Amino acid sequence: MIAQLYQQYDINPLAGCLPSLAQIPIFIALYRSILNLSKDNVLTEPFLWLPSLEGPTYGAEQKDALQWLTTWQDGAPMLGWHDTLCFLTIPVILVLSQKISQKVLQSDAQQPEGASAAILNILPFMIGWVSLNVPSGLGIY
């Protein structure tokens, strides 16, 4: 029944998924390459306002990726206030841009309800959380 409706109105239910699915292998390859480069200490040059594309994790194992934010020495973050604030701008920018794009792209008639609304509200913060745990080069992507 639904397949007939799709065919009658010439709708492809996977049309919205294909661009997202096409990005997954690219993101995985980028993730692995930047992670490996950061472990080899290759990404040490500054980029825009960031002290390096390797930071803030600086080649740390995944279980230790948040130590740059949770470890404090003498009342200051491990990386110092300047570097920590520079690296924290990426998750903040990601969360804000995701929330703004959600508001712009959703019309009043298309307001999600229930579980889909909860997922859409949580997703920007999950993206921000992931960007805290990986080298800043991935957060920029």
mmCIF file of C-alpha atoms in Angstrom:
data_model
loop_
_atom_site.group_PDB
_atom_site.id
_atom_site.type_symbol
_atom_site.label_atom_id
_atom_site.label_comp_id
_atom_site.label_asym_id
_atom_site.label_seq_id
_atom_site.Cartn_x
_atom_site.Cartn_y
_atom_site.Cartn_z
ATOM 1 C CA MET A 1 0.000 0.000 0.000
ATOM 2 C CA ILE A 2 2.674 2.502 0.993
ATOM 3 C CA ALA A 3 4.909 1.364 -1.850
ATOM 4 C CA GLN A 4 2.061 2.095 -4.263
ATOM 5 C CA LEU A 5 1.710 5.607 -2.834
ATOM 6 C CA TYR A 6 5.427 6.206 -3.257
ATOM 7 C CA GLN A 7 5.220 4.971 -6.831
ATOM 8 C CA GLN A 8 2.055 6.921 -7.628
ATOM 9 C CA TYR A 9 3.502 10.240 -6.448
ATOM 10 C CA ASP A 10 7.032 9.469 -7.648
ATOM 11 C CA ILE A 11 8.618 9.666 -4.189
ATOM 12 C CA ASN A 12 11.826 7.946 -3.190
ATOM 13 C CA PRO A 13 11.791 7.274 0.587
ATOM 14 C CA LEU A 14 15.592 6.981 0.647
ATOM 15 C CA ALA A 15 16.234 10.287 -1.118
ATOM 16 C CA GLY A 16 16.864 12.147 2.131
ATOM 17 C CA CYS A 17 19.191 9.452 3.499
ATOM 18 C CA LEU A 18 21.576 9.062 0.585
ATOM 19 C CA PRO A 19 23.577 12.292 1.083
ATOM 20 C CA SER A 20 24.014 11.447 4.759
ATOM 21 C CA LEU A 21 25.008 7.865 4.031
ATOM 22 C CA ALA A 22 27.510 9.009 1.415
ATOM 23 C CA GLN A 23 29.294 11.124 4.036
ATOM 24 C CA ILE A 24 29.818 8.263 6.495
ATOM 25 C CA PRO A 25 32.824 6.641 4.738
ATOM 26 C CA ILE A 26 34.384 10.071 4.231
ATOM 27 C CA PHE A 27 33.960 10.947 7.900
ATOM 28 C CA ILE A 28 35.361 7.582 9.043
ATOM 29 C CA ALA A 29 38.406 7.994 6.790
ATOM 30 C CA LEU A 30 38.914 11.563 7.996
ATOM 31 C CA TYR A 31 38.513 10.459 11.610
ATOM 32 C CA ARG A 32 41.106 7.690 11.278
ATOM 33 C CA SER A 33 43.590 9.849 9.385
ATOM 34 C CA ILE A 34 43.399 12.815 11.771
ATOM 35 C CA LEU A 35 43.545 10.488 14.777
ATOM 36 C CA ASN A 36 46.637 8.749 13.388
ATOM 37 C CA LEU A 37 48.274 12.064 12.498
ATOM 38 C CA SER A 38 47.629 13.377 15.989
ATOM 39 C CA LYS A 39 49.222 10.275 17.518
ATOM 40 C CA ASP A 40 52.321 10.950 15.403
ATOM 41 C CA ASN A 41 52.419 14.635 16.521
ATOM 42 C CA VAL A 42 52.202 15.927 12.946
ATOM 43 C CA LEU A 43 49.352 18.441 13.344
ATOM 44 C CA THR A 44 51.159 20.974 15.526
ATOM 45 C CA GLU A 45 50.654 24.143 13.451
ATOM 46 C CA PRO A 46 47.963 26.622 14.553
ATOM 47 C CA PHE A 47 44.812 26.989 12.457
ATOM 48 C CA LEU A 48 42.579 30.060 12.654
ATOM 49 C CA TRP A 49 42.109 30.663 16.404
ATOM 50 C CA LEU A 50 43.062 27.092 17.393
ATOM 51 C CA PRO A 51 46.509 26.377 18.826
ATOM 52 C CA SER A 52 46.640 23.147 16.755
ATOM 53 C CA LEU A 53 44.398 20.757 14.827
ATOM 54 C CA GLU A 54 45.760 17.920 16.943
ATOM 55 C CA GLY A 55 44.424 19.322 20.197
ATOM 56 C CA PRO A 56 42.812 19.236 22.583
ATOM 57 C CA THR A 57 43.313 15.469 22.860
ATOM 58 C CA TYR A 58 46.926 15.518 21.623
ATOM 59 C CA GLY A 59 47.070 11.833 20.697
ATOM 60 C CA ALA A 60 45.497 10.569 23.934
ATOM 61 C CA GLU A 61 43.774 7.218 23.980
ATOM 62 C CA GLN A 62 39.991 7.397 23.660
ATOM 63 C CA LYS A 63 39.466 6.664 27.367
ATOM 64 C CA ASP A 64 41.677 9.655 28.266
ATOM 65 C CA ALA A 65 40.329 12.035 25.623
ATOM 66 C CA LEU A 66 38.594 14.371 28.085
ATOM 67 C CA GLN A 67 41.554 14.789 30.429
ATOM 68 C CA TRP A 68 42.332 18.140 28.801
ATOM 69 C CA LEU A 69 39.074 19.412 30.270
ATOM 70 C CA THR A 70 38.796 17.484 33.541
ATOM 71 C CA THR A 71 42.378 17.715 34.832
ATOM 72 C CA TRP A 72 43.176 20.952 36.624
ATOM 73 C CA GLN A 73 46.515 22.191 37.939
ATOM 74 C CA ASP A 74 46.720 25.125 40.366
ATOM 75 C CA GLY A 75 43.167 26.248 39.606
ATOM 76 C CA ALA A 76 43.580 26.223 35.817
ATOM 77 C CA PRO A 77 42.838 23.628 33.134
ATOM 78 C CA MET A 78 45.711 21.388 32.058
ATOM 79 C CA LEU A 79 46.130 23.256 28.744
ATOM 80 C CA GLY A 80 45.830 26.708 30.305
ATOM 81 C CA TRP A 81 42.863 29.040 30.060
ATOM 82 C CA HIS A 82 43.627 30.422 26.606
ATOM 83 C CA ASP A 83 44.031 27.074 24.814
ATOM 84 C CA THR A 84 41.110 25.490 26.676
ATOM 85 C CA LEU A 85 38.758 28.330 25.747
ATOM 86 C CA CYS A 86 39.956 28.225 22.133
ATOM 87 C CA PHE A 87 39.246 24.493 21.917
ATOM 88 C CA LEU A 88 35.867 24.874 23.660
ATOM 89 C CA THR A 89 34.648 27.257 20.964
ATOM 90 C CA ILE A 90 34.322 24.406 18.453
ATOM 91 C CA PRO A 91 31.699 22.400 20.418
ATOM 92 C CA VAL A 92 29.828 25.608 21.242
ATOM 93 C CA ILE A 93 29.782 26.666 17.578
ATOM 94 C CA LEU A 94 28.689 23.168 16.520
ATOM 95 C CA VAL A 95 25.803 23.018 18.997
ATOM 96 C CA LEU A 96 24.603 26.535 18.162
ATOM 97 C CA SER A 97 24.823 26.022 14.403
ATOM 98 C CA GLN A 98 22.947 22.708 14.630
ATOM 99 C CA LYS A 99 20.184 24.242 16.748
ATOM 100 C CA ILE A 100 19.868 27.249 14.431
ATOM 101 C CA SER A 101 19.758 25.081 11.314
ATOM 102 C CA GLN A 102 17.059 22.917 12.917
ATOM 103 C CA LYS A 103 14.944 25.996 13.610
ATOM 104 C CA VAL A 104 15.455 27.400 10.114
ATOM 105 C CA LEU A 105 14.773 24.155 8.260
ATOM 106 C CA GLN A 106 11.668 23.121 10.189
ATOM 107 C CA SER A 107 8.425 24.816 9.323
ATOM 108 C CA ASP A 108 5.617 25.107 11.863
ATOM 109 C CA ALA A 109 3.680 22.385 10.065
ATOM 110 C CA GLN A 110 6.612 19.960 10.311
ATOM 111 C CA GLN A 111 7.225 20.159 14.065
ATOM 112 C CA PRO A 112 8.306 16.686 15.208
ATOM 113 C CA GLU A 113 6.547 15.061 18.130
ATOM 114 C CA GLY A 114 7.415 12.468 20.720
ATOM 115 C CA ALA A 115 10.607 10.481 20.336
ATOM 116 C CA SER A 116 11.706 12.220 17.146
ATOM 117 C CA ALA A 117 11.485 15.614 18.872
ATOM 118 C CA ALA A 118 13.588 14.306 21.762
ATOM 119 C CA ILE A 119 16.208 12.927 19.387
ATOM 120 C CA LEU A 120 16.349 16.186 17.443
ATOM 121 C CA ASN A 121 16.826 18.123 20.688
ATOM 122 C CA ILE A 122 19.590 15.818 21.952
ATOM 123 C CA LEU A 123 21.475 15.359 18.663
ATOM 124 C CA PRO A 124 23.252 18.772 18.619
ATOM 125 C CA PHE A 125 24.560 18.154 22.132
ATOM 126 C CA MET A 126 25.780 14.678 21.152
ATOM 127 C CA ILE A 127 27.693 16.235 18.262
ATOM 128 C CA GLY A 128 29.181 18.752 20.685
ATOM 129 C CA TRP A 129 30.154 15.934 23.069
ATOM 130 C CA VAL A 130 31.871 14.004 20.288
ATOM 131 C CA SER A 131 33.817 17.109 19.273
ATOM 132 C CA LEU A 132 35.151 17.382 22.840
ATOM 133 C CA ASN A 133 36.628 13.881 22.564
ATOM 134 C CA VAL A 134 38.370 14.069 19.185
ATOM 135 C CA PRO A 135 41.084 16.257 17.648
ATOM 136 C CA SER A 136 39.796 19.702 16.708
ATOM 137 C CA GLY A 137 40.351 19.006 12.997
ATOM 138 C CA LEU A 138 37.341 16.672 13.091
ATOM 139 C CA GLY A 139 35.199 19.202 14.904
ATOM 140 C CA ILE A 140 35.876 21.698 12.149
ATOM 141 C CA TYR A 141 34.769 19.180 9.515
#
